[in-house]
Amino acid sequence: MHESCGIFGVYAPSEDVARLTFFALFALQHRGQESAGIATTDGKKLRVYANMGLVSQVFSEDSLSQLTGDIAIGHNRYSTRGSSRIANTQPILVGKGSSTMAIAHNGNIINAEHLYEELSEQGYVFHTSTDTEVIANLILSSPEKDWLNKIRYAMHRLQGAYSLTIMTNHALYGVRDPFGVRPLCLGAIDGGYVIASESCALDHIGASFTREIEPGEIVSITDNGIDSYPGEGSKRGLCIFEYIYFARPDSVINGRLLYPARQAMGEGLAEEYPVDADLVMGIPDSATAAGIGYSHRSEIPLGEGLLKNRYVGRTFIEPDQRIRDLGVKLKFNPLPQMLNGKRLVVVDDSIVRGTTTPQVVKLLRRAGTKEVHMRICAPPIRYPCFFGVDMATRRELIAAQKTVPEIRDFIGADSLGYLSVDGLIKAVALPKDIFCMACFTGDYPIPVQLEMDKLALEAMSVD
Ligand code: SF4
C-alpha cells in the first residue's frame, strides 16, 4: 500500500531555499519514491527542476545551484492518478507572466475528470495526466483578481483530498482540504516560514514546529508576514493510516507522536488477541514499534526474526524471473538461529491484497518457526480508498472477499488477529470523529458516489 506524495514549501529570503527543500524532501522520502522536484522563485522568474527517481538521485550540486530565490516548494511523488512518467513529475508550473504559479499536491481529487472536461472546453490545454494540473488550471480559470480568492474559488469546486503548497513570484501558500484528509504543518526557520507534510521534515532542517494547518485553512506568506484564512465546515476526515503506517514514527500529527501511538496498537493487539508464544517480532520498519508494544503488554520476549534490506526503494530495473520468484526475499532475510523451533507472534501494519503476507509466513516457516501468529494493527480493509492511497479495488481486497478464518488459512498462519476499530482509536488517543476510517467501515467523509458508481459498472462488466 502506498501513500501518494510528500510536499514542502519554504519562504526564507536569507536562506538557500533550494537546499533546505532538498533536505526536507529527503526526510519525506517515505511518502513517495517515484520522482522528486523543486521549484524556486527570485521574485521575477519561477524555475523548476524535477526528474524520476529518489531525491538523492534527482538532484546534484549543479542542479540545486540553478534553483535560486527566496521561496521554494518541493514534491516527492508516488503516482496514484496519472501514470508514472517524467511529464507527471511535480511541482507543476502553469500560467504566464505575472499569473505564473507552481503547485505541489498530496491527495486525490474525486471530481477531477469532470473538471478536466469543463476546463478543456474552456480552452485549457493539459500537459500531464495528473489531477494536480486540474487544480492548477482551476485556480487560473477563476474570475477572481487575486491569488487568495482564486485559490478559494478552486476550493469551492474541488472534491476530494488535497494538501497543497503553491508558489507565485511573491508568495507561498499552504492549503488543506476542508476534511483535512492528508496532514500539513507549519513551522518557522531563521527569518522565514516552512510548510511540510510531516513535522519530521522540519526537524531535519532545523525548523521549529508551529502548528498544524487546519482543515480548510489557507496560509499565505509574503514579505508582509504570515496570514491565515480559516475554512468552513466541521466534518473532519484525517486518514487514520497516517498513524498506522504512512507517516514517520518521529512525526507529530495532532499533537500525538506516532511512535507511542504505534506501540499502543501493539499493546491493544496483545489485549485483544493473547496467545502462548516464545517470541514477538514486528515486521520492520513499519510495525517495529507495535511489536515492542505487544511484547511489553504480553511479557513475551521481543526479538528480530527478519532483517530488512533498507535500501530497497522503487527501482526501474526489472528483476528477472528467478529474482522475482524470490518475492519478499529481496526485501527480507530471515534469521534461522533466532526462529528455529519458536512459537512466534508477528505484528504487521496491515493486510491489503494478501499477496505479501503468505510469502512472509512461508519465509518464517522455512527458517524453522514452529508456529506463526499474525497480529495486524489495521482492522480488516474491506472498502477501497478514493483519497490518494494506492490500495486496491474492492475485488482485490482480501478482507472484502474472505472471512478472518479464511484469510488465516490463505496466509498459512496458525492464528490471525486484527486490531478492532475501537482498539485502534484507543491507541491513537484522539477523538474518533476527526478521522477517515472509510476503508474499514465504508463510511466516507466526502461523497464518493460518482466513483462508487463507476466501480459498480466495472464490476458488472467483469462479472
Ligand atoms: S479510506 Fe482508508 S486509506 Fe483512504 S483516506 Fe480513509 S482511512 Fe485513509
CSV table of C-alpha atoms and ligand atoms in Angstrom, one decimal:
chain,number,residue,atom,x,y,z
A,1,MET,CA,0.0,0.0,0.0
A,2,HIS,CA,1.4,3.4,-0.9
A,3,GLU,CA,0.7,6.9,0.0
A,4,SER,CA,0.7,9.4,-2.8
A,5,CYS,CA,3.2,12.2,-2.0
A,6,GLY,CA,5.2,14.4,0.3
A,7,ILE,CA,5.1,18.2,-0.1
A,8,PHE,CA,7.1,21.1,1.3
A,9,GLY,CA,7.4,24.9,1.0
A,10,VAL,CA,9.7,27.5,2.4
A,11,TYR,CA,9.7,31.3,2.4
A,12,ALA,CA,13.1,32.4,3.8
A,13,PRO,CA,14.8,35.3,1.9
A,14,SER,CA,18.1,34.9,3.8
A,15,GLU,CA,18.4,31.1,3.2
A,16,ASP,CA,19.4,28.7,0.5
A,17,VAL,CA,15.8,27.7,-0.1
A,18,ALA,CA,16.6,25.0,-2.7
A,19,ARG,CA,19.0,23.2,-0.4
A,20,LEU,CA,16.5,23.4,2.5
A,21,THR,CA,13.9,21.9,0.3
A,22,PHE,CA,16.2,19.2,-0.9
A,23,PHE,CA,16.8,18.1,2.8
A,24,ALA,CA,13.2,18.3,3.7
A,25,LEU,CA,12.2,16.1,0.7
A,26,PHE,CA,15.0,13.7,1.8
A,27,ALA,CA,13.2,13.4,5.2
A,28,LEU,CA,9.8,12.9,3.4
A,29,GLN,CA,11.2,10.3,1.0
A,30,HIS,CA,9.0,7.6,2.6
A,31,ARG,CA,5.9,9.3,1.2
A,32,GLY,CA,6.9,8.8,-2.5
A,33,GLN,CA,9.9,7.3,-4.2
A,34,GLU,CA,9.0,7.7,-7.9
A,35,SER,CA,10.0,11.2,-8.7
A,36,ALA,CA,11.1,14.4,-7.0
A,37,GLY,CA,11.1,18.1,-7.9
A,38,ILE,CA,11.9,21.6,-6.6
A,39,ALA,CA,10.6,25.0,-7.9
A,40,THR,CA,12.0,28.3,-6.7
A,41,THR,CA,11.4,32.0,-7.4
A,42,ASP,CA,13.6,35.1,-7.0
A,43,GLY,CA,10.6,37.4,-7.4
A,44,LYS,CA,11.0,37.7,-11.2
A,45,LYS,CA,11.1,34.1,-12.5
A,46,LEU,CA,9.9,30.7,-11.4
A,47,ARG,CA,12.3,27.8,-12.1
A,48,VAL,CA,11.6,24.1,-11.7
A,49,TYR,CA,13.8,21.0,-11.8
A,50,ALA,CA,12.2,17.6,-11.4
A,51,ASN,CA,13.0,14.1,-12.5
A,52,MET,CA,12.3,10.4,-12.0
A,53,GLY,CA,13.9,8.7,-9.0
A,54,LEU,CA,14.8,9.2,-5.4
A,55,VAL,CA,15.6,12.7,-4.1
A,56,SER,CA,19.3,11.8,-3.9
A,57,GLN,CA,19.3,10.6,-7.5
A,58,VAL,CA,17.4,13.5,-8.9
A,59,PHE,CA,19.4,16.4,-7.6
A,60,SER,CA,23.1,17.3,-7.8
A,61,GLU,CA,25.1,20.4,-6.5
A,62,ASP,CA,24.8,21.7,-10.0
A,63,SER,CA,21.0,21.4,-10.3
A,64,LEU,CA,20.5,22.9,-6.9
A,65,SER,CA,22.8,25.8,-7.7
A,66,GLN,CA,20.5,26.8,-10.6
A,67,LEU,CA,17.5,26.9,-8.3
A,68,THR,CA,18.0,30.4,-6.8
A,69,GLY,CA,15.5,32.5,-5.0
A,70,ASP,CA,13.7,33.4,-1.7
A,71,ILE,CA,10.8,31.0,-2.0
A,72,ALA,CA,10.7,27.3,-2.9
A,73,ILE,CA,8.3,24.4,-3.0
A,74,GLY,CA,9.1,20.7,-3.4
A,75,HIS,CA,7.5,17.4,-4.1
A,76,ASN,CA,8.1,13.6,-3.8
A,77,ARG,CA,5.7,11.6,-5.9
A,78,TYR,CA,4.1,8.2,-5.8
A,79,SER,CA,1.6,8.1,-8.6
A,80,THR,CA,-2.0,7.4,-7.8
A,81,ARG,CA,-3.9,9.4,-10.6
A,82,GLY,CA,-1.8,9.8,-13.7
A,83,SER,CA,0.8,7.3,-14.8
A,84,SER,CA,4.5,7.1,-13.8
A,85,ARG,CA,6.3,9.3,-16.3
A,86,ILE,CA,8.5,12.3,-16.4
A,87,ALA,CA,5.7,14.7,-17.6
A,88,ASN,CA,3.8,13.9,-14.4
A,89,THR,CA,6.6,15.0,-12.0
A,90,GLN,CA,5.9,17.9,-9.7
A,91,PRO,CA,5.9,20.8,-8.9
A,92,ILE,CA,3.9,21.8,-11.9
A,93,LEU,CA,4.4,25.3,-13.4
A,94,VAL,CA,1.3,26.9,-15.0
A,95,GLY,CA,0.3,30.3,-16.3
A,96,LYS,CA,2.0,33.2,-18.0
A,97,GLY,CA,3.9,36.3,-16.9
A,98,SER,CA,2.7,37.6,-13.5
A,99,SER,CA,0.0,34.9,-13.5
A,100,THR,CA,2.6,32.1,-13.2
A,101,MET,CA,2.4,29.7,-10.3
A,102,ALA,CA,4.0,26.4,-9.2
A,103,ILE,CA,2.0,23.8,-7.3
A,104,ALA,CA,2.7,20.6,-5.4
A,105,HIS,CA,-0.1,18.3,-4.3
A,106,ASN,CA,-0.7,15.4,-1.9
A,107,GLY,CA,-4.0,13.7,-2.3
A,108,ASN,CA,-6.6,12.7,-4.9
A,109,ILE,CA,-9.4,14.8,-6.5
A,110,ILE,CA,-12.6,12.8,-6.9
A,111,ASN,CA,-14.2,15.1,-9.4
A,112,ALA,CA,-11.0,15.6,-11.5
A,113,GLU,CA,-12.4,14.1,-14.7
A,114,HIS,CA,-15.5,16.3,-14.7
A,115,LEU,CA,-13.3,19.4,-14.0
A,116,TYR,CA,-10.9,18.3,-16.7
A,117,GLU,CA,-13.6,18.2,-19.3
A,118,GLU,CA,-15.0,21.5,-18.2
A,119,LEU,CA,-11.6,23.2,-18.3
A,120,SER,CA,-10.7,21.6,-21.7
A,121,GLU,CA,-13.9,23.0,-23.2
A,122,GLN,CA,-12.9,26.4,-21.9
A,123,GLY,CA,-9.6,26.0,-23.9
A,124,TYR,CA,-7.2,25.0,-21.1
A,125,VAL,CA,-4.5,22.7,-22.5
A,126,PHE,CA,-3.2,19.9,-20.3
A,127,HIS,CA,0.4,18.6,-20.5
A,128,THR,CA,0.1,15.9,-17.8
A,129,SER,CA,-2.4,13.3,-16.8
A,130,THR,CA,-2.4,14.4,-13.1
A,131,ASP,CA,-5.3,15.8,-11.1
A,132,THR,CA,-2.7,18.4,-9.8
A,133,GLU,CA,-2.8,20.1,-13.2
A,134,VAL,CA,-6.6,20.2,-12.9
A,135,ILE,CA,-6.3,22.0,-9.6
A,136,ALA,CA,-3.7,24.4,-11.1
A,137,ASN,CA,-5.9,25.3,-14.1
A,138,LEU,CA,-9.0,25.6,-12.0
A,139,ILE,CA,-7.2,28.2,-9.9
A,140,LEU,CA,-6.1,30.0,-13.1
A,141,SER,CA,-9.6,29.9,-14.5
A,142,SER,CA,-11.1,31.7,-11.5
A,143,PRO,CA,-12.7,35.1,-12.4
A,144,GLU,CA,-11.2,36.5,-9.1
A,145,LYS,CA,-8.4,39.0,-9.3
A,146,ASP,CA,-6.0,38.0,-6.5
A,147,TRP,CA,-4.3,34.7,-5.8
A,148,LEU,CA,-6.0,34.1,-2.4
A,149,ASN,CA,-9.5,34.4,-3.8
A,150,LYS,CA,-8.5,32.4,-6.9
A,151,ILE,CA,-7.5,29.5,-4.5
A,152,ARG,CA,-10.7,29.9,-2.6
A,153,TYR,CA,-12.7,29.7,-5.8
A,154,ALA,CA,-10.9,26.4,-6.7
A,155,MET,CA,-11.5,25.0,-3.2
A,156,HIS,CA,-15.3,25.5,-3.6
A,157,ARG,CA,-15.2,23.4,-6.8
A,158,LEU,CA,-12.8,20.7,-5.7
A,159,GLN,CA,-14.0,17.4,-4.1
A,160,GLY,CA,-11.5,15.1,-2.5
A,161,ALA,CA,-8.3,15.2,-0.7
A,162,TYR,CA,-5.7,17.8,-1.2
A,163,SER,CA,-2.8,19.3,0.8
A,164,LEU,CA,-1.0,21.8,-1.4
A,165,THR,CA,2.0,24.1,-1.4
A,166,ILE,CA,1.6,26.9,-4.0
A,167,MET,CA,4.2,29.4,-5.0
A,168,THR,CA,3.8,32.6,-7.0
A,169,ASN,CA,6.6,35.2,-7.7
A,170,HIS,CA,5.9,36.9,-4.3
A,171,ALA,CA,4.0,34.5,-2.1
A,172,LEU,CA,3.9,31.0,-0.6
A,173,TYR,CA,0.6,29.4,0.2
A,174,GLY,CA,-0.2,26.3,2.2
A,175,VAL,CA,-3.7,24.8,1.6
A,176,ARG,CA,-5.5,21.9,3.2
A,177,ASP,CA,-8.9,20.5,2.0
A,178,PRO,CA,-11.9,21.0,4.3
A,179,PHE,CA,-11.8,17.5,5.7
A,180,GLY,CA,-8.0,17.6,6.3
A,181,VAL,CA,-7.5,14.1,4.8
A,182,ARG,CA,-3.8,14.5,4.4
A,183,PRO,CA,-1.6,16.2,7.0
A,184,LEU,CA,0.1,19.6,6.6
A,185,CYS,CA,2.0,21.6,9.2
A,186,LEU,CA,3.6,25.0,9.6
A,187,GLY,CA,7.0,25.8,11.1
A,188,ALA,CA,9.5,28.6,11.5
A,189,ILE,CA,13.1,28.9,10.4
A,190,ASP,CA,15.6,31.8,10.9
A,191,GLY,CA,13.9,34.7,9.1
A,192,GLY,CA,11.2,32.6,7.5
A,193,TYR,CA,8.5,30.0,7.4
A,194,VAL,CA,8.2,26.4,6.3
A,195,ILE,CA,5.2,24.2,5.4
A,196,ALA,CA,5.5,20.4,5.3
A,197,SER,CA,3.5,17.2,5.0
A,198,GLU,CA,5.1,16.0,8.3
A,199,SER,CA,6.9,17.5,11.2
A,200,CYS,CA,9.9,15.2,10.7
A,201,ALA,CA,10.9,17.3,7.7
A,202,LEU,CA,11.1,20.4,10.0
A,203,ASP,CA,13.3,18.6,12.5
A,204,HIS,CA,15.8,17.6,9.8
A,205,ILE,CA,16.3,21.2,8.6
A,206,GLY,CA,16.4,22.8,12.0
A,207,ALA,CA,13.0,24.5,11.7
A,208,SER,CA,10.7,24.6,14.7
A,209,PHE,CA,7.1,23.3,14.6
A,210,THR,CA,4.5,26.0,15.0
A,211,ARG,CA,1.2,24.2,14.4
A,212,GLU,CA,-0.9,22.1,12.1
A,213,ILE,CA,-2.5,23.8,9.1
A,214,GLU,CA,-6.2,23.3,9.9
A,215,PRO,CA,-8.7,21.5,7.6
A,216,GLY,CA,-10.0,24.1,5.1
A,217,GLU,CA,-7.4,26.7,6.0
A,218,ILE,CA,-5.2,28.7,3.6
A,219,VAL,CA,-2.0,30.1,5.0
A,220,SER,CA,-0.4,32.9,2.9
A,221,ILE,CA,3.2,34.0,3.4
A,222,THR,CA,4.6,37.2,1.8
A,223,ASP,CA,7.1,39.9,2.7
A,224,ASN,CA,4.3,41.3,4.9
A,225,GLY,CA,4.4,38.2,7.1
A,226,ILE,CA,2.0,35.4,7.6
A,227,ASP,CA,-1.8,35.4,7.3
A,228,SER,CA,-4.3,32.7,8.0
A,229,TYR,CA,-7.7,32.2,6.4
A,230,PRO,CA,-9.7,29.5,8.2
A,231,GLY,CA,-12.0,27.2,6.4
A,232,GLU,CA,-15.7,26.5,6.9
A,233,GLY,CA,-17.3,23.2,7.9
A,234,SER,CA,-17.0,21.0,10.8
A,235,LYS,CA,-16.7,17.4,9.4
A,236,ARG,CA,-13.1,16.0,9.7
A,237,GLY,CA,-11.5,13.1,7.8
A,238,LEU,CA,-7.8,12.8,8.6
A,239,CYS,CA,-6.6,9.4,7.1
A,240,ILE,CA,-6.0,7.1,10.1
A,241,PHE,CA,-3.4,5.3,8.1
A,242,GLU,CA,-1.0,8.2,8.7
A,243,TYR,CA,-0.9,6.8,12.3
A,244,ILE,CA,-0.7,3.2,11.3
A,245,TYR,CA,1.8,3.3,8.5
A,246,PHE,CA,2.3,6.3,6.3
A,247,ALA,CA,3.9,9.0,8.4
A,248,ARG,CA,7.3,8.5,10.0
A,249,PRO,CA,7.2,7.4,13.7
A,250,ASP,CA,9.1,10.5,14.7
A,251,SER,CA,6.4,12.8,13.2
A,252,VAL,CA,3.8,14.5,15.4
A,253,ILE,CA,0.3,14.8,14.0
A,254,ASN,CA,-2.5,16.5,16.0
A,255,GLY,CA,-0.2,16.7,19.0
A,256,ARG,CA,0.4,12.9,19.0
A,257,LEU,CA,3.9,11.5,18.4
A,258,LEU,CA,3.4,8.5,16.1
A,259,TYR,CA,5.9,6.1,17.8
A,260,PRO,CA,4.0,5.7,21.1
A,261,ALA,CA,0.7,5.5,19.1
A,262,ARG,CA,2.1,2.5,17.2
A,263,GLN,CA,3.4,1.0,20.4
A,264,ALA,CA,-0.1,1.3,21.9
A,265,MET,CA,-1.6,-0.5,18.8
A,266,GLY,CA,0.7,-3.5,19.7
A,267,GLU,CA,-0.4,-3.3,23.3
A,268,GLY,CA,-4.0,-3.3,22.1
A,269,LEU,CA,-3.4,-6.4,20.0
A,270,ALA,CA,-1.9,-8.2,23.0
A,271,GLU,CA,-5.0,-7.4,25.0
A,272,GLU,CA,-7.5,-8.4,22.2
A,273,TYR,CA,-5.6,-11.5,20.9
A,274,PRO,CA,-3.4,-13.0,23.6
A,275,VAL,CA,-1.5,-16.2,22.7
A,276,ASP,CA,1.1,-18.5,24.3
A,277,ALA,CA,4.3,-17.9,22.4
A,278,ASP,CA,8.1,-17.7,22.8
A,279,LEU,CA,9.0,-14.6,20.8
A,280,VAL,CA,7.4,-11.4,19.4
A,281,MET,CA,8.6,-9.6,16.4
A,282,GLY,CA,7.3,-6.5,14.5
A,283,ILE,CA,7.8,-6.5,10.7
A,284,PRO,CA,10.5,-3.9,10.1
A,285,ASP,CA,10.2,-1.0,9.9
A,286,SER,CA,6.6,0.0,9.9
A,287,ALA,CA,5.5,-2.4,12.7
A,288,THR,CA,8.7,-2.3,14.8
A,289,ALA,CA,7.1,-0.1,17.5
A,290,ALA,CA,3.8,-2.1,17.5
A,291,GLY,CA,5.9,-5.3,18.1
A,292,ILE,CA,7.6,-3.6,21.1
A,293,GLY,CA,4.1,-2.8,22.4
A,294,TYR,CA,2.8,-6.4,22.0
A,295,SER,CA,5.9,-7.7,23.8
A,296,HIS,CA,5.6,-5.2,26.6
A,297,ARG,CA,1.9,-6.0,27.3
A,298,SER,CA,2.2,-9.8,26.8
A,299,GLU,CA,5.5,-10.1,28.6
A,300,ILE,CA,6.7,-12.3,25.8
A,301,PRO,CA,10.3,-11.6,24.8
A,302,LEU,CA,10.9,-9.3,21.8
A,303,GLY,CA,13.3,-10.4,19.1
A,304,GLU,CA,14.3,-9.8,15.5
A,305,GLY,CA,13.5,-12.6,13.1
A,306,LEU,CA,13.6,-10.8,9.7
A,307,LEU,CA,16.3,-8.4,8.6
A,308,LYS,CA,15.1,-5.8,6.1
A,309,ASN,CA,17.2,-4.5,3.2
A,310,ARG,CA,16.6,-0.9,3.9
A,311,TYR,CA,17.9,0.2,0.5
A,312,VAL,CA,15.0,-1.4,-1.4
A,313,GLY,CA,13.1,1.6,-2.8
A,314,ARG,CA,11.3,1.8,-6.1
A,315,THR,CA,13.6,0.5,-8.8
A,316,PHE,CA,13.1,0.9,-12.5
A,317,ILE,CA,15.3,-2.1,-13.2
A,318,GLU,CA,13.0,-5.0,-13.6
A,319,PRO,CA,14.1,-8.2,-11.7
A,320,ASP,CA,14.5,-11.3,-13.9
A,321,GLN,CA,12.1,-14.2,-13.3
A,322,ARG,CA,14.4,-16.1,-11.0
A,323,ILE,CA,14.8,-13.0,-8.7
A,324,ARG,CA,11.1,-12.2,-9.0
A,325,ASP,CA,10.3,-15.7,-7.7
A,326,LEU,CA,12.2,-14.9,-4.6
A,327,GLY,CA,9.4,-12.4,-3.8
A,328,VAL,CA,9.8,-10.8,-0.4
A,329,LYS,CA,13.3,-12.3,-0.1
A,330,LEU,CA,14.5,-9.2,-2.0
A,331,LYS,CA,13.2,-7.2,0.9
A,332,PHE,CA,13.6,-9.5,4.0
A,333,ASN,CA,16.1,-12.1,5.1
A,334,PRO,CA,15.2,-14.4,8.0
A,335,LEU,CA,17.5,-15.3,10.9
A,336,PRO,CA,17.0,-19.1,11.3
A,337,GLN,CA,19.0,-19.2,14.6
A,338,MET,CA,16.5,-16.8,16.2
A,339,LEU,CA,13.4,-18.6,14.8
A,340,ASN,CA,14.2,-22.3,14.9
A,341,GLY,CA,11.5,-24.2,16.9
A,342,LYS,CA,9.9,-21.0,18.2
A,343,ARG,CA,6.2,-20.1,18.6
A,344,LEU,CA,6.3,-16.7,17.1
A,345,VAL,CA,4.0,-13.6,17.3
A,346,VAL,CA,4.4,-11.5,14.1
A,347,VAL,CA,3.0,-8.0,14.3
A,348,ASP,CA,2.4,-6.2,10.9
A,349,ASP,CA,0.8,-2.9,10.0
A,350,SER,CA,-1.9,-4.1,7.6
A,351,ILE,CA,-3.1,-6.8,5.1
A,352,VAL,CA,-4.4,-5.3,1.8
A,353,ARG,CA,-4.5,-7.7,-1.1
A,354,GLY,CA,-2.9,-10.6,0.9
A,355,THR,CA,-0.1,-11.1,-1.6
A,356,THR,CA,2.9,-10.4,0.7
A,357,THR,CA,1.8,-11.9,4.0
A,358,PRO,CA,1.7,-15.6,2.8
A,359,GLN,CA,5.3,-15.1,1.5
A,360,VAL,CA,6.4,-13.7,4.8
A,361,VAL,CA,4.8,-16.6,6.7
A,362,LYS,CA,6.4,-19.1,4.3
A,363,LEU,CA,9.8,-17.5,4.8
A,364,LEU,CA,9.4,-17.7,8.6
A,365,ARG,CA,8.4,-21.4,8.4
A,366,ARG,CA,11.3,-22.3,6.1
A,367,ALA,CA,13.6,-20.7,8.7
A,368,GLY,CA,12.3,-23.2,11.3
A,369,THR,CA,9.5,-21.3,13.0
A,370,LYS,CA,7.1,-23.7,14.8
A,371,GLU,CA,4.0,-21.5,15.0
A,372,VAL,CA,3.2,-18.2,13.3
A,373,HIS,CA,0.6,-16.0,15.0
A,374,MET,CA,-0.1,-12.9,12.9
A,375,ARG,CA,-1.4,-9.7,14.6
A,376,ILE,CA,-2.4,-6.8,12.4
A,377,CYS,CA,-2.6,-3.1,13.5
A,378,ALA,CA,-5.2,-2.1,10.9
A,379,PRO,CA,-8.7,-3.6,11.1
A,380,PRO,CA,-9.8,-5.6,8.0
A,381,ILE,CA,-9.7,-3.4,4.9
A,382,ARG,CA,-13.0,-4.0,3.2
A,383,TYR,CA,-13.5,-0.8,1.1
A,384,PRO,CA,-11.3,1.0,-1.4
A,385,CYS,CA,-9.7,4.4,-0.8
A,386,PHE,CA,-10.7,7.3,-3.1
A,387,PHE,CA,-8.4,9.8,-1.4
A,388,GLY,CA,-5.0,9.2,-2.8
A,389,VAL,CA,-4.0,5.9,-1.2
A,390,ASP,CA,-3.0,3.4,-3.9
A,391,MET,CA,-4.6,0.4,-2.3
A,392,ALA,CA,-6.7,-1.8,-4.5
A,393,THR,CA,-10.1,-2.2,-5.9
A,394,ARG,CA,-12.7,-3.8,-3.7
A,395,ARG,CA,-12.4,-7.1,-5.7
A,396,GLU,CA,-8.7,-7.2,-4.8
A,397,LEU,CA,-9.1,-6.5,-1.1
A,398,ILE,CA,-8.7,-9.8,0.6
A,399,ALA,CA,-10.9,-8.8,3.6
A,400,ALA,CA,-13.7,-7.8,1.2
A,401,GLN,CA,-13.7,-11.4,-0.2
A,402,LYS,CA,-12.9,-13.7,2.7
A,403,THR,CA,-13.7,-14.1,6.4
A,404,VAL,CA,-10.9,-13.8,9.0
A,405,PRO,CA,-10.6,-17.6,9.4
A,406,GLU,CA,-10.4,-17.9,5.6
A,407,ILE,CA,-7.7,-15.2,5.5
A,408,ARG,CA,-5.8,-17.1,8.3
A,409,ASP,CA,-5.8,-20.3,6.2
A,410,PHE,CA,-4.9,-18.4,3.0
A,411,ILE,CA,-1.9,-16.7,4.5
A,412,GLY,CA,-0.9,-20.0,6.2
A,413,ALA,CA,-0.7,-18.7,9.8
A,414,ASP,CA,-1.7,-20.6,13.0
A,415,SER,CA,-3.8,-17.7,14.2
A,416,LEU,CA,-4.7,-14.2,13.0
A,417,GLY,CA,-6.0,-11.2,14.9
A,418,TYR,CA,-6.9,-7.7,13.6
A,419,LEU,CA,-7.0,-4.8,16.0
A,420,SER,CA,-10.6,-3.6,16.4
A,421,VAL,CA,-11.6,-0.1,15.3
A,422,ASP,CA,-12.2,0.8,18.9
A,423,GLY,CA,-8.8,-0.6,19.9
A,424,LEU,CA,-7.2,1.5,17.1
A,425,ILE,CA,-8.9,4.7,18.3
A,426,LYS,CA,-7.8,3.9,21.9
A,427,ALA,CA,-4.2,3.5,20.7
A,428,VAL,CA,-4.2,6.8,18.7
A,429,ALA,CA,-5.8,8.5,21.8
A,430,LEU,CA,-7.6,11.2,19.7
A,431,PRO,CA,-11.3,11.7,19.1
A,432,LYS,CA,-12.8,9.2,16.7
A,433,ASP,CA,-14.7,11.8,14.7
A,434,ILE,CA,-11.6,13.6,13.4
A,435,PHE,CA,-10.7,10.5,11.3
A,436,CYS,CA,-11.4,8.9,8.0
A,437,MET,CA,-11.7,5.2,8.5
A,438,ALA,CA,-13.7,4.5,5.4
A,439,CYS,CA,-11.5,1.6,4.2
A,440,PHE,CA,-12.6,-0.3,7.4
A,441,THR,CA,-16.2,1.0,7.7
A,442,GLY,CA,-17.3,2.1,4.2
A,443,ASP,CA,-18.4,5.4,5.8
A,444,TYR,CA,-16.6,8.0,3.6
A,445,PRO,CA,-16.3,11.6,4.9
A,446,ILE,CA,-16.5,13.0,1.4
A,447,PRO,CA,-19.2,11.9,-1.0
A,448,VAL,CA,-17.7,9.4,-3.4
A,449,GLN,CA,-20.9,8.4,-5.2
A,450,LEU,CA,-19.5,9.1,-8.7
A,451,GLU,CA,-16.5,6.9,-8.2
A,452,MET,CA,-18.6,4.2,-6.5
A,453,ASP,CA,-21.0,4.1,-9.5
A,454,LYS,CA,-18.0,3.7,-11.8
A,455,LEU,CA,-16.6,0.8,-9.7
A,456,ALA,CA,-20.0,-0.9,-9.7
A,457,LEU,CA,-20.2,-0.6,-13.5
A,458,GLU,CA,-16.6,-2.0,-13.8
A,459,ALA,CA,-17.6,-4.9,-11.5
A,460,MET,CA,-20.7,-5.6,-13.6
A,461,SER,CA,-18.7,-5.7,-16.9
A,462,VAL,CA,-16.1,-8.1,-15.3
A,463,ASP,CA,-18.7,-10.4,-13.7
B,1,SF4,S1,-10.2,5.3,3.0
B,1,SF4,FE1,-8.6,4.5,4.4
B,1,SF4,S2,-6.7,4.9,3.4
B,1,SF4,FE2,-8.2,6.2,2.4
B,1,SF4,S3,-8.1,8.2,3.5
B,1,SF4,FE3,-9.7,7.0,4.5
B,1,SF4,S4,-8.6,5.9,6.2
B,1,SF4,FE4,-7.0,6.6,4.7
